[in-house]
Coordinates of C-alpha atoms and ligand atoms in Angstrom, one line a residue:
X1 CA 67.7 68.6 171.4
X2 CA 66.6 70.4 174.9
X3 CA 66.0 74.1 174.3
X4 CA 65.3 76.5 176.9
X5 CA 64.3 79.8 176.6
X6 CA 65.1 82.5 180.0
X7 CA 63.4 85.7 178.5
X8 CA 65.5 88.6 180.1
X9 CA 63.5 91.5 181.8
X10 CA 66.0 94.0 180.4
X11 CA 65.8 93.4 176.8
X12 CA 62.0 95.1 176.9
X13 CA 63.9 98.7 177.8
X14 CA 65.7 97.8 174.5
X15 CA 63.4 97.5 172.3
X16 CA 61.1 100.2 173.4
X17 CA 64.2 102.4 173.5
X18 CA 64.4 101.6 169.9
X19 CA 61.2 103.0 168.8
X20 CA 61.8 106.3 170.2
X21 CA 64.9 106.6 168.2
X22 CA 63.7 105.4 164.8
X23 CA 65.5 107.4 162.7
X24 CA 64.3 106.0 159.1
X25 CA 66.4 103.2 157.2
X26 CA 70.4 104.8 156.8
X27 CA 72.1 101.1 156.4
X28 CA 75.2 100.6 158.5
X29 CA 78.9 100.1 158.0
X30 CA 80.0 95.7 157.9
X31 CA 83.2 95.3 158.6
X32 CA 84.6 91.9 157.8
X33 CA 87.6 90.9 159.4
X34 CA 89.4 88.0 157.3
X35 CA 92.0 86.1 159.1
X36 CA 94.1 84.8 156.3
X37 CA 95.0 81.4 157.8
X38 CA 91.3 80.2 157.5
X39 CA 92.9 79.3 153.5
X40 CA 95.1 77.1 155.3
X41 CA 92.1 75.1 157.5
X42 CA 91.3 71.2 157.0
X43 CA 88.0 70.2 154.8
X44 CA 84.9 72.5 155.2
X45 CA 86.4 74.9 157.1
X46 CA 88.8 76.2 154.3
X47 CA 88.2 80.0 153.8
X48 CA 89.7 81.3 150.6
X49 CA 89.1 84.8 149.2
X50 CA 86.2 83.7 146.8
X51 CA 84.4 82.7 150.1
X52 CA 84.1 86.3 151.0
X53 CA 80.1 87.7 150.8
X54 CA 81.0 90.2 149.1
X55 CA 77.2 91.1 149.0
X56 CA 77.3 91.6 152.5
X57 CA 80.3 93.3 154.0
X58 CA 81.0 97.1 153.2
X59 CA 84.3 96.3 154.4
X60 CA 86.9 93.7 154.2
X61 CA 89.4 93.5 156.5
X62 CA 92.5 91.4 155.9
X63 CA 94.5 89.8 158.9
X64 CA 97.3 90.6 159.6
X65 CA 100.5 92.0 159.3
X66 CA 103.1 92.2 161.7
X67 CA 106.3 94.7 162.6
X68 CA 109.8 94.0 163.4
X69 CA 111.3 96.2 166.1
X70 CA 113.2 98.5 163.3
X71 CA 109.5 99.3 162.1
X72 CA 109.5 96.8 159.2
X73 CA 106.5 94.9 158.3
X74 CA 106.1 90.8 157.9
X75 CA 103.5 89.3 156.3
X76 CA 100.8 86.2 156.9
X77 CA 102.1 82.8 155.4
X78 CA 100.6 83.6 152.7
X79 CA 103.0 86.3 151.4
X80 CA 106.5 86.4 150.3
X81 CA 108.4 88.8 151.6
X82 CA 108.0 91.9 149.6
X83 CA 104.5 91.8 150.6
X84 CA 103.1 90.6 147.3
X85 CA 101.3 87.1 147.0
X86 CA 98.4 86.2 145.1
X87 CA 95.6 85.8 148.0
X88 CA 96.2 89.8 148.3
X89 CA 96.0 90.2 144.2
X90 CA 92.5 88.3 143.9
X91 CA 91.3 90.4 147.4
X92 CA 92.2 93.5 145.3
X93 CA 90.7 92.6 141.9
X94 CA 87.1 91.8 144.2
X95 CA 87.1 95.2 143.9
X96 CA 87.0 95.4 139.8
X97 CA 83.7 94.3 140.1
X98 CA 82.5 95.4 143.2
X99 CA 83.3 99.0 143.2
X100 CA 81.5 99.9 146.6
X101 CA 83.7 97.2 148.3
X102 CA 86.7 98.9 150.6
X103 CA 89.4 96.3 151.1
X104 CA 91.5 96.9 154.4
X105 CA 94.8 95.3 155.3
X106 CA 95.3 95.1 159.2
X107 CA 98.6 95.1 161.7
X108 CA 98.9 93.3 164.9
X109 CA 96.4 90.8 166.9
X110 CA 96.5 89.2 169.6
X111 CA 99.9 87.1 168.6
X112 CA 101.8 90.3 167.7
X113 CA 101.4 91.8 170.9
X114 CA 103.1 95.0 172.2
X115 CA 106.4 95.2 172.3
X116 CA 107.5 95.7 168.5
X117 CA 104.7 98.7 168.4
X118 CA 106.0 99.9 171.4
X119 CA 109.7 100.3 170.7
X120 CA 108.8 101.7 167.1
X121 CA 106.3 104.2 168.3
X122 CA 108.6 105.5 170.7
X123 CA 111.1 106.4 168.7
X124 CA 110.6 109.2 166.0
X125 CA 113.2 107.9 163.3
X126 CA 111.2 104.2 163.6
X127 CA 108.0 105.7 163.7
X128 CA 108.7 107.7 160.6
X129 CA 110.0 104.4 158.9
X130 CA 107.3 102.4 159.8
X131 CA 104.5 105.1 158.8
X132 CA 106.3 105.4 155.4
X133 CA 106.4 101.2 155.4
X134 CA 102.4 101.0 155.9
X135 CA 101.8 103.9 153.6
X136 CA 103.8 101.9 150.9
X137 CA 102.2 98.7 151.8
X138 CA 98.6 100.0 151.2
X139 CA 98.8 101.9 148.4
X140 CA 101.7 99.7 146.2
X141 CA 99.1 96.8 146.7
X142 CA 96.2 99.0 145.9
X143 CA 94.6 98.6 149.3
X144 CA 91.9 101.0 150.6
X145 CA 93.1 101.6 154.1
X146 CA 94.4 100.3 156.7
X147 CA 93.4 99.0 160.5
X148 CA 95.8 99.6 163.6
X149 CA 95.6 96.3 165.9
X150 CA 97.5 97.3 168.5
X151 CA 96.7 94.9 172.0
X152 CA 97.5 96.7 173.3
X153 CA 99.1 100.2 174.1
X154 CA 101.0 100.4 177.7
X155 CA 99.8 96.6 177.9
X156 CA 101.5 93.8 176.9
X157 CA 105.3 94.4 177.3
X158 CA 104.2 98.3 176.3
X159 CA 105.7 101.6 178.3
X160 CA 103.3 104.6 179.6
X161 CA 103.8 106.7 177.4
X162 CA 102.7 104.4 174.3
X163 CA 99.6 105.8 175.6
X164 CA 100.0 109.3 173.6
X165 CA 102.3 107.8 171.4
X166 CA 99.5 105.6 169.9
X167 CA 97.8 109.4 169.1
X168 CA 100.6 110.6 167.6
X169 CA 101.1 107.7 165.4
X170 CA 97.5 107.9 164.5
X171 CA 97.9 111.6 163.5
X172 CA 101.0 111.1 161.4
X173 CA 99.3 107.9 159.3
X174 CA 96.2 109.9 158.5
X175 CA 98.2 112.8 157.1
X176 CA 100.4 110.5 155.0
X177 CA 96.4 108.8 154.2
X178 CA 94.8 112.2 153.9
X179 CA 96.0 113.1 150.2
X180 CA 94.5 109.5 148.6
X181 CA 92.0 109.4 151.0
X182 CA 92.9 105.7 152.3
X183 CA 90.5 104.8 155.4
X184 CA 92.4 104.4 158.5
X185 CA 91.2 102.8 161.6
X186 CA 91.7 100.6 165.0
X187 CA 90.1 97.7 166.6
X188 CA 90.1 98.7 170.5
X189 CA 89.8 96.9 173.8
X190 CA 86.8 97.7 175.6
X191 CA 86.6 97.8 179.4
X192 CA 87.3 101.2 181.4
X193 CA 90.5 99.5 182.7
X194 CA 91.9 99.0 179.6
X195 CA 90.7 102.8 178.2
X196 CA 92.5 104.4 181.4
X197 CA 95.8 102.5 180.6
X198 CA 95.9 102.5 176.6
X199 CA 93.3 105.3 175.1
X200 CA 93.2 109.1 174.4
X201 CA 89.5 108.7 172.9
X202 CA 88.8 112.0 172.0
X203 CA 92.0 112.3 170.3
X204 CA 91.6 109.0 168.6
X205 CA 88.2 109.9 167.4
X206 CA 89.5 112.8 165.6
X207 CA 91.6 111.0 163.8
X208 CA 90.3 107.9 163.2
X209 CA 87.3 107.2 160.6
X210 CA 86.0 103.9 162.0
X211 CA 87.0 102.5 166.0
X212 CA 86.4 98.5 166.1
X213 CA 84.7 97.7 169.5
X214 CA 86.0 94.2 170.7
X215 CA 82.9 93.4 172.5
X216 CA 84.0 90.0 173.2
X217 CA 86.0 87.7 174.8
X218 CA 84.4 88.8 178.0
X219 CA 85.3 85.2 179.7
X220 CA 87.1 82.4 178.9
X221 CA 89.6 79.7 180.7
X222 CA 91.4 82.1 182.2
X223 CA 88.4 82.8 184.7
X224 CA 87.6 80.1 187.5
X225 CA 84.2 79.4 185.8
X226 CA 82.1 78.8 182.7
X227 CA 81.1 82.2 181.0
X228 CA 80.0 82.8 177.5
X229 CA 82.3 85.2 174.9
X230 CA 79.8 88.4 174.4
X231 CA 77.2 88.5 176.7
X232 CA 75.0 92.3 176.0
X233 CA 74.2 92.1 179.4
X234 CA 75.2 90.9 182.4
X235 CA 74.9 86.6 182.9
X236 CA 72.3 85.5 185.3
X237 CA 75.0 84.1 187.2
X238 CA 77.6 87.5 187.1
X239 CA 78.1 89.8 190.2
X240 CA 76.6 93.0 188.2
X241 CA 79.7 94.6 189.6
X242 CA 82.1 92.5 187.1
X243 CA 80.8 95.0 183.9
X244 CA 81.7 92.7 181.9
X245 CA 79.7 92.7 178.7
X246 CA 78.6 94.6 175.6
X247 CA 75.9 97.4 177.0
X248 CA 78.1 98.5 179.4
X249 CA 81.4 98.9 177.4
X250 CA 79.1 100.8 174.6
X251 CA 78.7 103.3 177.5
X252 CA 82.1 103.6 178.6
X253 CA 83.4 104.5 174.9
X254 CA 80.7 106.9 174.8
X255 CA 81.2 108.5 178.5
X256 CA 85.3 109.0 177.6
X257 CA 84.3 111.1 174.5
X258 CA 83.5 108.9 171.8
X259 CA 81.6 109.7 168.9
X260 CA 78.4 106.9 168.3
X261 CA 78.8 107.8 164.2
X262 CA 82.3 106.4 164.5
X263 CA 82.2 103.7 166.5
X264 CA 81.3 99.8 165.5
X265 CA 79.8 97.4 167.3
X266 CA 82.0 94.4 167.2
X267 CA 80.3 90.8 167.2
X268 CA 81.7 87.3 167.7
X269 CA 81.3 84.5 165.3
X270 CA 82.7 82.0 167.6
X271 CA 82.5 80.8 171.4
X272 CA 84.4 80.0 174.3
X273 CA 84.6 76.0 175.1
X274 CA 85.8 74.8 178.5
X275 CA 85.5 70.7 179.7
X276 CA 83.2 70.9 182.9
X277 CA 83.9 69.2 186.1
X278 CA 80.6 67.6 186.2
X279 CA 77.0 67.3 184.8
X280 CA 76.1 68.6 188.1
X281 CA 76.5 72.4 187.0
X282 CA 76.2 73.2 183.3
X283 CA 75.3 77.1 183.4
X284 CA 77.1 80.2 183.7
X285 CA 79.5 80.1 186.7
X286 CA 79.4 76.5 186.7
X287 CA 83.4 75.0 187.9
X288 CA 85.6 73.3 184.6
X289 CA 88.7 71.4 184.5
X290 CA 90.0 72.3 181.0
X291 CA 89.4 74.5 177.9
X292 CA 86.9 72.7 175.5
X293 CA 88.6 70.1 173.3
X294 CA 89.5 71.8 170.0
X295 CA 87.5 72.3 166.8
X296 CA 87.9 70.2 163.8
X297 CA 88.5 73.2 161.8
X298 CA 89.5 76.1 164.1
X299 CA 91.8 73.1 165.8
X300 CA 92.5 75.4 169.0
X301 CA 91.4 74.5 172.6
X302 CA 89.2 76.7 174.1
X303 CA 87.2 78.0 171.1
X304 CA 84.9 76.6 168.7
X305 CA 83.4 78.7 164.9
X306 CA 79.9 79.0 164.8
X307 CA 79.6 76.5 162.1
X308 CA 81.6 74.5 164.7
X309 CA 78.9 74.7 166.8
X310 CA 76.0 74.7 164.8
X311 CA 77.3 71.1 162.9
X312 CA 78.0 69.5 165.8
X313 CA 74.7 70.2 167.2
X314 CA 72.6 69.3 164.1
X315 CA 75.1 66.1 163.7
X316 CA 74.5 64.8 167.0
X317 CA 71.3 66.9 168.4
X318 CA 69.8 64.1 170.6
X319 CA 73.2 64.9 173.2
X320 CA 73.4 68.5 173.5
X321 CA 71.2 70.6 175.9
X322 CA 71.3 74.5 174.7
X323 CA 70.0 77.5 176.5
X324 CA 69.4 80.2 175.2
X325 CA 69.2 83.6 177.2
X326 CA 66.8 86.2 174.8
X327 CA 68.6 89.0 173.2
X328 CA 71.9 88.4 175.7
X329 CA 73.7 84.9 174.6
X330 CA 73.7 81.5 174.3
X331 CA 74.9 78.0 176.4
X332 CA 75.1 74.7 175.7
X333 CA 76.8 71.6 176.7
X334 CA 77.5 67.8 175.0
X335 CA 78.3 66.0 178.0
X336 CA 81.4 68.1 179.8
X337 CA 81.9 69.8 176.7
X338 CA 80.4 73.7 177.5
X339 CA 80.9 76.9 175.2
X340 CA 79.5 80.2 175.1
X341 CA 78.3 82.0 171.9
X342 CA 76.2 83.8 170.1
X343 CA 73.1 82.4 167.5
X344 CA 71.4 84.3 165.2
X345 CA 68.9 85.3 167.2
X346 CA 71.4 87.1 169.5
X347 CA 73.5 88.5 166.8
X348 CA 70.5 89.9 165.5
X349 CA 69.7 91.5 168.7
X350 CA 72.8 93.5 169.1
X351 CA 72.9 94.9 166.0
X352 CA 69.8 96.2 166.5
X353 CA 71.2 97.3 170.0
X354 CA 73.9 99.2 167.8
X355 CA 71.9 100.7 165.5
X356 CA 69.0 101.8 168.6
X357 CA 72.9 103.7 170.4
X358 CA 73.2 105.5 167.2
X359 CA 76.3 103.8 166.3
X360 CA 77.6 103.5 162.6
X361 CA 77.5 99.7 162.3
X362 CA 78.7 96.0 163.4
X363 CA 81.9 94.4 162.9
X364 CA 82.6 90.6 162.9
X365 CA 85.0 88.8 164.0
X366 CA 85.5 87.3 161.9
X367 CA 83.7 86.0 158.6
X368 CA 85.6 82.9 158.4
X369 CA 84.0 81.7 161.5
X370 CA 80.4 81.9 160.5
X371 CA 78.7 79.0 158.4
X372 CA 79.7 80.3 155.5
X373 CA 79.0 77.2 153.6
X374 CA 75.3 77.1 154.7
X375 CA 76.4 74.0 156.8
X376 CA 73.2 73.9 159.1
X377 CA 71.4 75.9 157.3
X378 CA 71.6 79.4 154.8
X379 CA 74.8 80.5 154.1
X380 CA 76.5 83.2 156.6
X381 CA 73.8 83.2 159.2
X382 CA 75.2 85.6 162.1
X383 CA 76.4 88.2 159.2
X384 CA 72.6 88.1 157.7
X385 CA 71.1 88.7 160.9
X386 CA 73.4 91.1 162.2
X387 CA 72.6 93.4 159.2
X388 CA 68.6 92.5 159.5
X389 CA 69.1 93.2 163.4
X390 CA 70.6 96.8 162.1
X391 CA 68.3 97.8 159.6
X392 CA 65.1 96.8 161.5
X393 CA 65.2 99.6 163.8
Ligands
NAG1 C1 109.6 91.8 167.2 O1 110.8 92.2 166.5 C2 111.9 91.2 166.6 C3 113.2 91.9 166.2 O2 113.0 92.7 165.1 C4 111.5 90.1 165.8 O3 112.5 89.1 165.8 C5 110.2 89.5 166.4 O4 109.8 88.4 165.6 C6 109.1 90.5 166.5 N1 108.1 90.0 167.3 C7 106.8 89.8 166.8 C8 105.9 89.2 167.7 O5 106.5 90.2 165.7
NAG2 C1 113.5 94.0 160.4 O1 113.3 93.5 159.1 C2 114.1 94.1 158.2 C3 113.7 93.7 156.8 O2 113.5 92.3 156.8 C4 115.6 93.8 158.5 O3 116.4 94.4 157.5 C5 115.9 94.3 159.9 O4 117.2 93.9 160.2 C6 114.9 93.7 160.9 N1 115.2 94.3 162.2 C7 115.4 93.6 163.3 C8 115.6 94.4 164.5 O5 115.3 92.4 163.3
NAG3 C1 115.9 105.4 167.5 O1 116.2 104.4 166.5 C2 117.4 104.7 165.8 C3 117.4 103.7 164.6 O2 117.4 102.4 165.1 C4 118.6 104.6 166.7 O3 119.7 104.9 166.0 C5 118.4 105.6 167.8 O4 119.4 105.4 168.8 C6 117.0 105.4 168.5 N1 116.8 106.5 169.4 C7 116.5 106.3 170.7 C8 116.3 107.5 171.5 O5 116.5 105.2 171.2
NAG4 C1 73.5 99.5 180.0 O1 74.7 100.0 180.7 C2 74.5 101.3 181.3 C3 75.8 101.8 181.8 O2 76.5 100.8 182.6 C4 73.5 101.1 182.5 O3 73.2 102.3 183.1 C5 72.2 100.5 181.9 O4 71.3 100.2 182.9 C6 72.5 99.2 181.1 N1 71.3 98.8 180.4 C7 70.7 97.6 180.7 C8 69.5 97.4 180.0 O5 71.2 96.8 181.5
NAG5 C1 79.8 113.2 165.8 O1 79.9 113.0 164.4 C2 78.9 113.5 163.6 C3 79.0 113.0 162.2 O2 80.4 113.0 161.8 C4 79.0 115.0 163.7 O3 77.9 115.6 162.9 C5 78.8 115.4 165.1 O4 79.0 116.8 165.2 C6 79.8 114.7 166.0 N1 79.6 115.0 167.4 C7 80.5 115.6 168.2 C8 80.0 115.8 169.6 O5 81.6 115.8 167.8
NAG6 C1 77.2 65.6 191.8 O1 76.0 65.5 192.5 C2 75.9 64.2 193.2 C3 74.5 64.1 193.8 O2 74.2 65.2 194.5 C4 77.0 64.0 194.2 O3 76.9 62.8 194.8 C5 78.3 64.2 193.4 O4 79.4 64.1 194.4 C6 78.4 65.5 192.7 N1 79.6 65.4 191.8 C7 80.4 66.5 191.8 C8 81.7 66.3 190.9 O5 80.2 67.5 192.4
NAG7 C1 77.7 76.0 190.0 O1 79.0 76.3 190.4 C2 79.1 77.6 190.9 C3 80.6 77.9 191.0 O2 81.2 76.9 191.7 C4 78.3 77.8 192.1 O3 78.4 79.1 192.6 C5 76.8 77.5 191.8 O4 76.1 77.5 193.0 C6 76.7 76.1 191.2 N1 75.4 75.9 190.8 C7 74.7 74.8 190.9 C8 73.3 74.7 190.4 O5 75.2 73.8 191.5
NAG8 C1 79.2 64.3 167.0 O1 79.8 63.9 168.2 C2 80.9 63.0 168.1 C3 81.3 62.5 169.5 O2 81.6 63.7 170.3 C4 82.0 63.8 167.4 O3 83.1 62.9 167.2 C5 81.5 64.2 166.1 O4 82.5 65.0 165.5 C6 80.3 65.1 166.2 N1 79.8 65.4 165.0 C7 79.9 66.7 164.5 C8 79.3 66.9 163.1 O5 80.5 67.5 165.0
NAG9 C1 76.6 64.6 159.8 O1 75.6 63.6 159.6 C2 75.2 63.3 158.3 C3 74.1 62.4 158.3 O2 74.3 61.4 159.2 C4 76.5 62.8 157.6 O3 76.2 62.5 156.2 C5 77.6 63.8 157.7 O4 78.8 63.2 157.1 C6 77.8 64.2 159.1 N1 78.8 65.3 159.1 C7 79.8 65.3 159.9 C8 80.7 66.4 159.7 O5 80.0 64.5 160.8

């Protein structure tokens, strides 16, 4: 296996950056998204609710619910439809013996898009329905909160004015919340362009206890070239211009009136494939023809799990060639299959990059993507290093 190592000039500001802010040992926030279809993957990569390290997250985050354009909610496959099935009993009784442990349910996600939020928001008879539906949801199952996915307000098939109505919503959840005290918070897009469009971030820091940074998904085949999924700083290869990656969106939350001791840094436990044109270019930037075949597991085109990744490579090491970029992100390619991802040594890196910008802690997406059967090694390597990366500084 051909390993290259580019040592990036910028990473020394990091770490220096992080001594002068040592501020003792406080451990961080883990929040663990769950995406409940990982019960229903082939072989090895079947994720059920005793799979959960339940020694490791802080938070567990269960995926997702969706809305109906009259405000009611629909459950994952898993669930019948009063919301009741047994995956979400044995999540809740985690917590008999874990009493530290919060257990989150979560609405929307990519699939769910914008328009049912949108409608409902808009609309104070629906929104009134649909905050009384969540508040039964969470507290009849005897969840501890509850996470607003929205991708994303104004976006998406969304109106203007979803924009403050996405506050108000916000404001009218936590008060039903307030009186049990059930967490409420939102995983947000991360770019300026999408704060100007879909955030009021002082508002929603307020309100919210905990707002997910989606710092990835930065490239993937809907560019014209290769690009990895998180990348803390810009690729070798990007036009610093683009912005796109991890450092600089930290910033932007901050600059629009964020507050660090609410915000989470989110991290990636999977990559972006694409199927190159040639062997001729295999880096960043490099031209493809096609996402990346899909996984065995994750079976989707165009993104592989870490443990994905990390099999395939220890399987069949002799064919891939992997470049790693210090501290930023990783590449590698098995003949014209390329993807983008993080090790980890990178993971590790960004926490502590979280941790050195004073925020509150990392957030994976997701935990069902990590080796969390010690495939290639120990057992939920990104998640281990992530909190190492956190705690070191
Ligand atoms: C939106 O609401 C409509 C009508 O209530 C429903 O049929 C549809 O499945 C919902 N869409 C999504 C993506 O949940
Ligand atoms: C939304 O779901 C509820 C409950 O299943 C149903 O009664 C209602 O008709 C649905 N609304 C729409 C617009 O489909
Ligand atoms: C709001 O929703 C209710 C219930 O579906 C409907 O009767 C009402 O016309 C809607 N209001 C507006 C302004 O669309
Ligand atoms: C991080 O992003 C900020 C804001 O864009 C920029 O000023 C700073 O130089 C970046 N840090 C590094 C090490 O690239
Ligand atoms: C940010 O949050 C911390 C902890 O909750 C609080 O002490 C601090 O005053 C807040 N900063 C601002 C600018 O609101
Ligand atoms: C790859 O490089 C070789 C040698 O320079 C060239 O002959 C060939 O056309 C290139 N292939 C592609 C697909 O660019
Ligand atoms: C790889 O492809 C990109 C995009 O077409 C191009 O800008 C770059 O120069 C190529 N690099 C090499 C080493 O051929
Ligand atoms: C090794 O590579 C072959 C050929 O691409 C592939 O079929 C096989 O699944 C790989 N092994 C693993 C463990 O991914
Ligand atoms: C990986 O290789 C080992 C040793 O050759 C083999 O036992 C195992 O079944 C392979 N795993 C996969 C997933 O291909």
């Amino acid at each position: 296996m051909k390993v290259l190592f580019v040592v990036s000039v910028l990473l020394c500001v990091v770490s220096s950056l992080a001594k002068s802010v040592k501020d003792g040992s406080s451990s961080g926030v883990v929040f663990c998204y769950y995406g409940s279809w990982a019960n229903e993957r082939p072989g090895v990569g079947r994720f059920g609710v005793s799979d959960l390290p339940l020694d490791l997250c802080t938070h567990i985050v269960y995926s997702f619910l969706g809305l109906n354009a009259t405000g009611d909610l629909t459950y994952p496959t898993e669930q019948t439809l009063e919301g009741k099935s047994n995956a979400v009993a044995d999540l809740i009784a985690l917590k008999q013996s874990n009493s530290n442990l919060k257990i989150l349910s979560a609405i929307g996600g990519w699939d769910e898009g914008s328009a049912n939020f949108s409608t409902v928001v808009n609309n104070d008879t629906l929104r009134a329905t649909f905050v009384s539906n969540l508040y039964n949801y969470i507290d009849t199952n005897g969840f501890d909160g509850l996470d607003l996915d929205w991708e994303y307000p104004a976006q998406r098939g969304g109106i203007e004015s979803d924009k403050e109505m996405f506050v108000t919503l916000v404001k009218e959840l936590k008060s039903a919340f307030e009186p049990k005290g059930y967490i409420l918070t939102s995983a947000v897009a991360v770019t300026q362009t999408h704060i100007d469009l879909s955030y009021d971030v002082p508002a929603l820091t307020q309100y919210l206890d905990y707002l997910n940074l989606m710092l990835y998904d930065f490239h993937g085949t809907w560019d014209t070239e290769t690009g990895v999924n998180a990348p803390l700083y810009p690729q070798l290869t990007d036009d610093a211009s683009l912005n796109l990656n991890g450092n600089h969106s930290v910033h932007v939350w901050l600059e629009n009136g964020a507050n660090a001791s609410k915000l989470l840094m989110g991290l990636g436990g999977y990559g972006k494939s694409f199927t190159l044109t040639s062997l001729n270019n295999t880096s960043t930037g490099a031209p493809f023809t096609a996402a990346g075949a899909a996984g065995p597991y994750t079976e989707e085109e165009g993104i592989l799990a870490y443990y994905e990744i990390c099999l395939d490579q220890k399987n069949n090491s002799s064919e891939w060639s992997i470049t790693e970029v210090t501290g930023n992100y990783v590449y590698a390619n098995k003949d014209l299959l390329w993807v983008g991802y993080d090790n980890p040594s990178t993971i590790y890196v960004k926490a502590q990059y979280a941790k050195t910008m004073g925020l509150r802690g990392i957030m994976y997406w997701a935990v069902d993507l990590d080796d969390f059967q010690g495939l290639c090694g120990d057992k939920f390597p990104l998640i281990t290093q992530g909190i190492a990366g956190y705690n070191s500084v």
